XYZ file of C-alpha atoms in Angstrom:
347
model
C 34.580 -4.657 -2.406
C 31.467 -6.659 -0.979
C 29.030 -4.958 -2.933
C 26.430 -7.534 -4.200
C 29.161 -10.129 -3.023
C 25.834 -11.919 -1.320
C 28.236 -14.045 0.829
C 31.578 -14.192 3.014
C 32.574 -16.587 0.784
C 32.817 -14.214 -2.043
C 34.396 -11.865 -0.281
C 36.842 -13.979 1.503
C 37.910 -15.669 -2.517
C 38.419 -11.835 -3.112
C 40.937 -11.537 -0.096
C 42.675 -14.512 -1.136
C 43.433 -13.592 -4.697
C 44.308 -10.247 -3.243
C 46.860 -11.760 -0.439
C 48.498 -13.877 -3.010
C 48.904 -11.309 -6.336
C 49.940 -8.846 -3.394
C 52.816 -11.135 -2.227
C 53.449 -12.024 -5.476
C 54.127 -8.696 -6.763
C 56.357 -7.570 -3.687
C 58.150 -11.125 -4.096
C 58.886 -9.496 -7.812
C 59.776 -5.967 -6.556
C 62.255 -7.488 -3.679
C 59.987 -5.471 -1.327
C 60.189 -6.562 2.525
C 61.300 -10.071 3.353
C 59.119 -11.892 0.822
C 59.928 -16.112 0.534
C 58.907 -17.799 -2.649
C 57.572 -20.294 0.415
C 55.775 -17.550 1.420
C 54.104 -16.864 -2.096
C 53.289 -20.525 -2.460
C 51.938 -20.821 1.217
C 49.269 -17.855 -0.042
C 48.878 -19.691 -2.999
C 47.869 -22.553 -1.233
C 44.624 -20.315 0.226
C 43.823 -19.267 -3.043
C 43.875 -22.910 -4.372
C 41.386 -23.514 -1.182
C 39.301 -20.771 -1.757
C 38.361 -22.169 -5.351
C 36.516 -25.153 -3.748
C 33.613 -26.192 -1.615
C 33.708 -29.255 -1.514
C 36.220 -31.572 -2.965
C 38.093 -35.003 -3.150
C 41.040 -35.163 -0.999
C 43.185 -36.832 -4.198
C 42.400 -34.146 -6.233
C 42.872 -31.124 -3.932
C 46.122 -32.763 -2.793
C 47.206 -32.803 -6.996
C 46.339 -29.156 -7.146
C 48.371 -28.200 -3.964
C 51.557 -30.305 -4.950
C 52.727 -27.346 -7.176
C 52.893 -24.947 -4.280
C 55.064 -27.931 -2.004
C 57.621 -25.277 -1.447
C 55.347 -24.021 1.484
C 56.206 -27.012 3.329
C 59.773 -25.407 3.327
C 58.670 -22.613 5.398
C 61.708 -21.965 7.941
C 58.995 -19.865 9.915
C 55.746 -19.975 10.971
C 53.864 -22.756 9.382
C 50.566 -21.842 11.508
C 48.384 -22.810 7.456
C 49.824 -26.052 7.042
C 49.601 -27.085 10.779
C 46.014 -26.069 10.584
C 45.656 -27.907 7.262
C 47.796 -31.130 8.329
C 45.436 -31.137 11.965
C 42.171 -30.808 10.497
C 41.937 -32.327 7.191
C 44.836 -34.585 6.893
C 46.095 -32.326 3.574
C 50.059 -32.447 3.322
C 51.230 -30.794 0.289
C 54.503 -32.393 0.591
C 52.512 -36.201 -0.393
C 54.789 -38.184 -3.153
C 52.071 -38.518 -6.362
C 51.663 -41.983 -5.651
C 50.125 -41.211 -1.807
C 48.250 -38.392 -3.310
C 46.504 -40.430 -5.372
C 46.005 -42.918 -3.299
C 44.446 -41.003 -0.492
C 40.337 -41.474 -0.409
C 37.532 -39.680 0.706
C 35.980 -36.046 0.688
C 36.462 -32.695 2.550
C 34.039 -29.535 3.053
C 35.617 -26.440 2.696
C 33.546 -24.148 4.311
C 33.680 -20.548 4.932
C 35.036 -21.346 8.801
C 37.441 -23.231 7.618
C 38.232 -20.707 4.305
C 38.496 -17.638 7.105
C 40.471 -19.570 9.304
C 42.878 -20.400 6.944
C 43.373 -16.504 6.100
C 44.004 -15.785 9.725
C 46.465 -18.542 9.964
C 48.750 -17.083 6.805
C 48.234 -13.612 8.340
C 50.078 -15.301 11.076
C 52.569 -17.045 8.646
C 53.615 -13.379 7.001
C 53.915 -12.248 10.242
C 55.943 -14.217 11.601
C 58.266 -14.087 7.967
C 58.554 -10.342 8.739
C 57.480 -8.406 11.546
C 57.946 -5.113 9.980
C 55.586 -5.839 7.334
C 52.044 -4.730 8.109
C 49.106 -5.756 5.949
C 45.700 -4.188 6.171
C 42.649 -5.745 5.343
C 39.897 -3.106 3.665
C 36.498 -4.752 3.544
C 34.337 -1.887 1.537
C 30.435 -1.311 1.296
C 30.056 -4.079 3.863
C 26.448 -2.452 4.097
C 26.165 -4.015 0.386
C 27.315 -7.762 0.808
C 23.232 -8.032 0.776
C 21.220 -4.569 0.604
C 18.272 -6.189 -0.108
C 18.397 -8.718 3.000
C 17.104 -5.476 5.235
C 13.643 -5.726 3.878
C 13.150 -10.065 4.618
C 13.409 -11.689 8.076
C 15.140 -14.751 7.405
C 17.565 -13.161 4.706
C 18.472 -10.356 7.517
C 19.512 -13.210 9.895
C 21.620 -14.812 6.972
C 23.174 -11.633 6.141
C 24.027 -10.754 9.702
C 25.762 -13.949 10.108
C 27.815 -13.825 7.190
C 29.019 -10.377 8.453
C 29.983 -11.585 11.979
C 31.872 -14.098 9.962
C 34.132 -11.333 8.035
C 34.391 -9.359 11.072
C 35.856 -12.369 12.636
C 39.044 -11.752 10.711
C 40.176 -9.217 12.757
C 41.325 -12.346 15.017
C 44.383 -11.910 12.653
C 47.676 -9.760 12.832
C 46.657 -7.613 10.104
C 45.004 -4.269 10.534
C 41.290 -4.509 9.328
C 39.532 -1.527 7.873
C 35.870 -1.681 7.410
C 33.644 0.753 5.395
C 29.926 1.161 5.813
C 26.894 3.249 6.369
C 26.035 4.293 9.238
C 22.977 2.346 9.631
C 25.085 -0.797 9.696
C 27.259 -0.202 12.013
C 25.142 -1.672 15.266
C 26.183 -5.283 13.740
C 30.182 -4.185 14.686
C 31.636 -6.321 16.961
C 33.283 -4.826 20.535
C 36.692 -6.222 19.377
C 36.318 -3.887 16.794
C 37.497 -0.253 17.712
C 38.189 3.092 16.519
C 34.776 3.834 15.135
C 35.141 6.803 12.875
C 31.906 8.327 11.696
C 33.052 9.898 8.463
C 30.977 13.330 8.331
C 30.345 16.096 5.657
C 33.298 17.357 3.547
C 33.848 21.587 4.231
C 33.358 23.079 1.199
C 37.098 24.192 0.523
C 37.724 20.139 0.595
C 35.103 19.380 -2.415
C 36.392 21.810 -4.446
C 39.769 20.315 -4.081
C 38.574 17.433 -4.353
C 36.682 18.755 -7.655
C 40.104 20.173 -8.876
C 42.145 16.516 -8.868
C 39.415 15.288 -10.647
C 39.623 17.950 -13.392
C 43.267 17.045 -13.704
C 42.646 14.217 -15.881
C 39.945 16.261 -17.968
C 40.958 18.625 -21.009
C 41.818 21.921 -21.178
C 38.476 23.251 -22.493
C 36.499 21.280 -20.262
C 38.796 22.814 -16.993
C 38.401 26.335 -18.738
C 34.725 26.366 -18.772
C 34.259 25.196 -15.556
C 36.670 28.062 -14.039
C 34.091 30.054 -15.952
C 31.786 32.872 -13.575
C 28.659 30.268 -14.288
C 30.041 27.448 -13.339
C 31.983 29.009 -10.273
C 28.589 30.188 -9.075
C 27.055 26.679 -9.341
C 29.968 24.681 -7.823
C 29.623 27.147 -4.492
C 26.247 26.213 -4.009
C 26.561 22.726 -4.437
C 29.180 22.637 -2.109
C 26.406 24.031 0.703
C 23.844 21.780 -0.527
C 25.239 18.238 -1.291
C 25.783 16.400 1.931
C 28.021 13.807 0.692
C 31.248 14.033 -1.785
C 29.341 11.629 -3.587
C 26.361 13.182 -3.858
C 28.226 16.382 -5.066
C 30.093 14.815 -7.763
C 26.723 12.726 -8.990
C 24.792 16.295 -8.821
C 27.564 17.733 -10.928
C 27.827 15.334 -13.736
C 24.228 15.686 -14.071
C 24.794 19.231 -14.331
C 27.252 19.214 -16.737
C 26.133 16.195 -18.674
C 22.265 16.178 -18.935
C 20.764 18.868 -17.693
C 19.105 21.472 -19.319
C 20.761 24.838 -19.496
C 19.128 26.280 -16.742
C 21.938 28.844 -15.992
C 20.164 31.944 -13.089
C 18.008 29.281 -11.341
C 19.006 27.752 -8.556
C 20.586 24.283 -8.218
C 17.522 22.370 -6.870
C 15.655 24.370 -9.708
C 18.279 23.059 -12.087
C 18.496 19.425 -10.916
C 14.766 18.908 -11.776
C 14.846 15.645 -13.859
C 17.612 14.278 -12.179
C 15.782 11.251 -10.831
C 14.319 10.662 -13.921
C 17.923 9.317 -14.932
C 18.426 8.005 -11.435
C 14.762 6.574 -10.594
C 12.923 6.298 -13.987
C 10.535 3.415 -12.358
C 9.225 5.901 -9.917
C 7.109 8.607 -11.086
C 8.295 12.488 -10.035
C 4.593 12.529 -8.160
C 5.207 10.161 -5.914
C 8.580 11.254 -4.665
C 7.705 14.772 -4.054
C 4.956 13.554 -1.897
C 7.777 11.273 -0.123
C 10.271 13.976 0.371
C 7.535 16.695 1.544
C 6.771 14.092 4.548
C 10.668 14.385 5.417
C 10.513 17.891 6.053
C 14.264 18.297 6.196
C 17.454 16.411 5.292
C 18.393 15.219 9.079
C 14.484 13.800 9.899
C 13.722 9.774 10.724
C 10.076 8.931 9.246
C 8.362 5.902 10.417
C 7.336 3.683 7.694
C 3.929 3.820 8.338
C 4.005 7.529 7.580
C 5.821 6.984 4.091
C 3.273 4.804 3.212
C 0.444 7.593 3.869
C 2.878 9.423 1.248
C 2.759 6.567 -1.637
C -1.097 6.468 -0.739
C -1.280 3.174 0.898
C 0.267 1.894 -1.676
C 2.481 -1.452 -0.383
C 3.835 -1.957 -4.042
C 5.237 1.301 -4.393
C 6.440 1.983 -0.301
C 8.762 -1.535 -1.825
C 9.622 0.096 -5.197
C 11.531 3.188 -2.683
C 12.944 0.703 -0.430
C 14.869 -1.266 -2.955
C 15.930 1.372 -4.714
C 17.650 2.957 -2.202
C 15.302 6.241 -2.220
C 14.991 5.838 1.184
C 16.824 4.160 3.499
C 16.576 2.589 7.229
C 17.982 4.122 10.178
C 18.793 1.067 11.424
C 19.544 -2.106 8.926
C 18.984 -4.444 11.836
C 15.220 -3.136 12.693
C 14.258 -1.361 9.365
C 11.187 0.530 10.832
C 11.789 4.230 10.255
C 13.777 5.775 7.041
C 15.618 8.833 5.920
C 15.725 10.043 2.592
C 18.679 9.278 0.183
C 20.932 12.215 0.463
C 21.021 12.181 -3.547
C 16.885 13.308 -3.596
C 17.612 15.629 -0.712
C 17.545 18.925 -3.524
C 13.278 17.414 -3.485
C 13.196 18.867 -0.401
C 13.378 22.545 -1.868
C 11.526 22.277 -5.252
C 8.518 20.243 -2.933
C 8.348 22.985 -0.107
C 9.874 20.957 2.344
């Protein structure tokens, strides 16, 4: 998950861990053709990942317990990279290792490369086994980063740098917004734009998620009320998010507002969900949006917050609207989650 991650580096410690307790635990379950050189050879990434920058003596100590990698009867691709570029052998008696001098950056290149290169090492171990990579709210390694120059740069760099894994065997799956997407590289294919759920698939969804809810709580909400309520938030809630979020507000905090209609009834909800921005000012936002599909320019949403800079940065960050485009964040849409503002506010 890169959300708030800030940096590939996170992320890429993340898929480290992940490789290794994933190897680990089908080493355990005698699942595919898993080597105890294998599990050490991941282990050795994860050991790398923990660093920055480091003395040679003491990263060679902390590798020696994983030497069985060295064994490796196939592949190899890691420790050739390591042996080439850095001079690291984990198979060093302890007197060499602590003799060696001299420091090493581990950078996120070299941190990324070294993931491709075991991808290529499992691989090659067994070719049956297929491992896919899912990078999640990419969009969120850096939300924040959209609204300053210099920090968009950063951000877009750091991305290019995790979409450079899918130089490795592995399948990579990446989740995002939509806005984000222009920053996806051409070796990256089979863009799927995930669209609206039909209504027959929330309530399904809706019904696994009562599974694990007791039997009074499932009763009432078969009830004619709640029935009613559940169709027309199926119609209005453009994402399954939003729908469940509009729900438990519903069920949890509103008001018993049972005959009114569901924008009618989700009146407070942003107090819970925005309680720095006042109900004014985003009723005067949503009325310039007209409807849930339209792009306003910025200048126009600040007309709506008065001229107000302060408060046009108060939306921004907190996600009430949100750019078209992360890359050139000049024109907005509104947060599907405020779009039930555009009934109650006549838009």
């Amino acid at each position: 998950d890169c959300r708030r991650q800030l940096s590939q580096r996170r992320v890429l410690r993340q898929l480290a861990d992940a490789l290794h307790e994933g190897l680990s635990r089908m080493r355990d379950h005698g699942t595919g053709r898993v080597s105890k050189e294998l599990v050490d050879t991941a282990a050795v990434v994860k050991t790398l990942a923990a660093y920055s920058q480091v003395k040679l003596s003491t990263l060679h100590e902390n590798l020696a317990v994983f030497r069985s990698a060295a064994d490796l009867k196939i592949g190899g691709k890691l420790l050739d990279f390591l042996s080439t570029e850095f001079n690291i052998a984990i198979s060093r008696e302890k007197r060499d290792r602590q003799a060696i001098e001299g420091e090493i950056l581990l950078d996120d290149t070299t941190l990324r490369e070294s993931i491709v290169r075991l991808l290529h090492d499992v691989r090659a171990q067994d070719p049956n086994l297929d491992i896919v990579l899912y990078l999640d709210n990419i969009d969120e390694l850096d939300h924040d980063a959209c609204y300053d120059d210099d920090k968009r740069e950063r951000i877009r760099a750091e991305t290019l740098g995790l979409l450079d894994l899918c130089r490795a065997p592995a399948g990579l799956v990446l989740n995002m917004r939509t806005y984000y997407a222009s920053t996806l590289l051409r070796e990256v294919d089979d863009i799927l734009n995930l669209g609206s759920l039909a209504p027959e698939d929330l309530r399904q969804m809706l019904q696994v998620r009562l599974g694990d809810e007791r039997d009074e709580v499932r009763h009432a909400m078969d009830g004619e009320d709640w029935t009613a309520t559940i169709d027309e938030l199926c119609k209005q809630a453009s994402t399954p998010f939003v729908f469940l979020r509009w729900l438990k507000y519903l069920t949890e905090w509103a008001d018993d507002r049972r005959g009114r209609s569901v924008p009618q009834r989700l009146a407070g909800y942003s107090d819970n969900y925005l309680a720095n921005i006042s109900q004014e000012v985003l009723e005067r936002v949503a009325k310039a949006f007209e409807s849930p599909t339209r792009t306003v320019p910025r200048e126009e949403i600040l007309g709506a917050c008065e001229g107000r800079e302060a408060v046009l940065t108060q939306l921004i960050h907190a996600q009430a609207i949100l750019p078209r485009d992360f890359w050139e964040p000049n024109e907005f849409t509104l947060d599907p989650e405020l779009h039930y503002l555009l009934a109650t506010s006549g838009g």
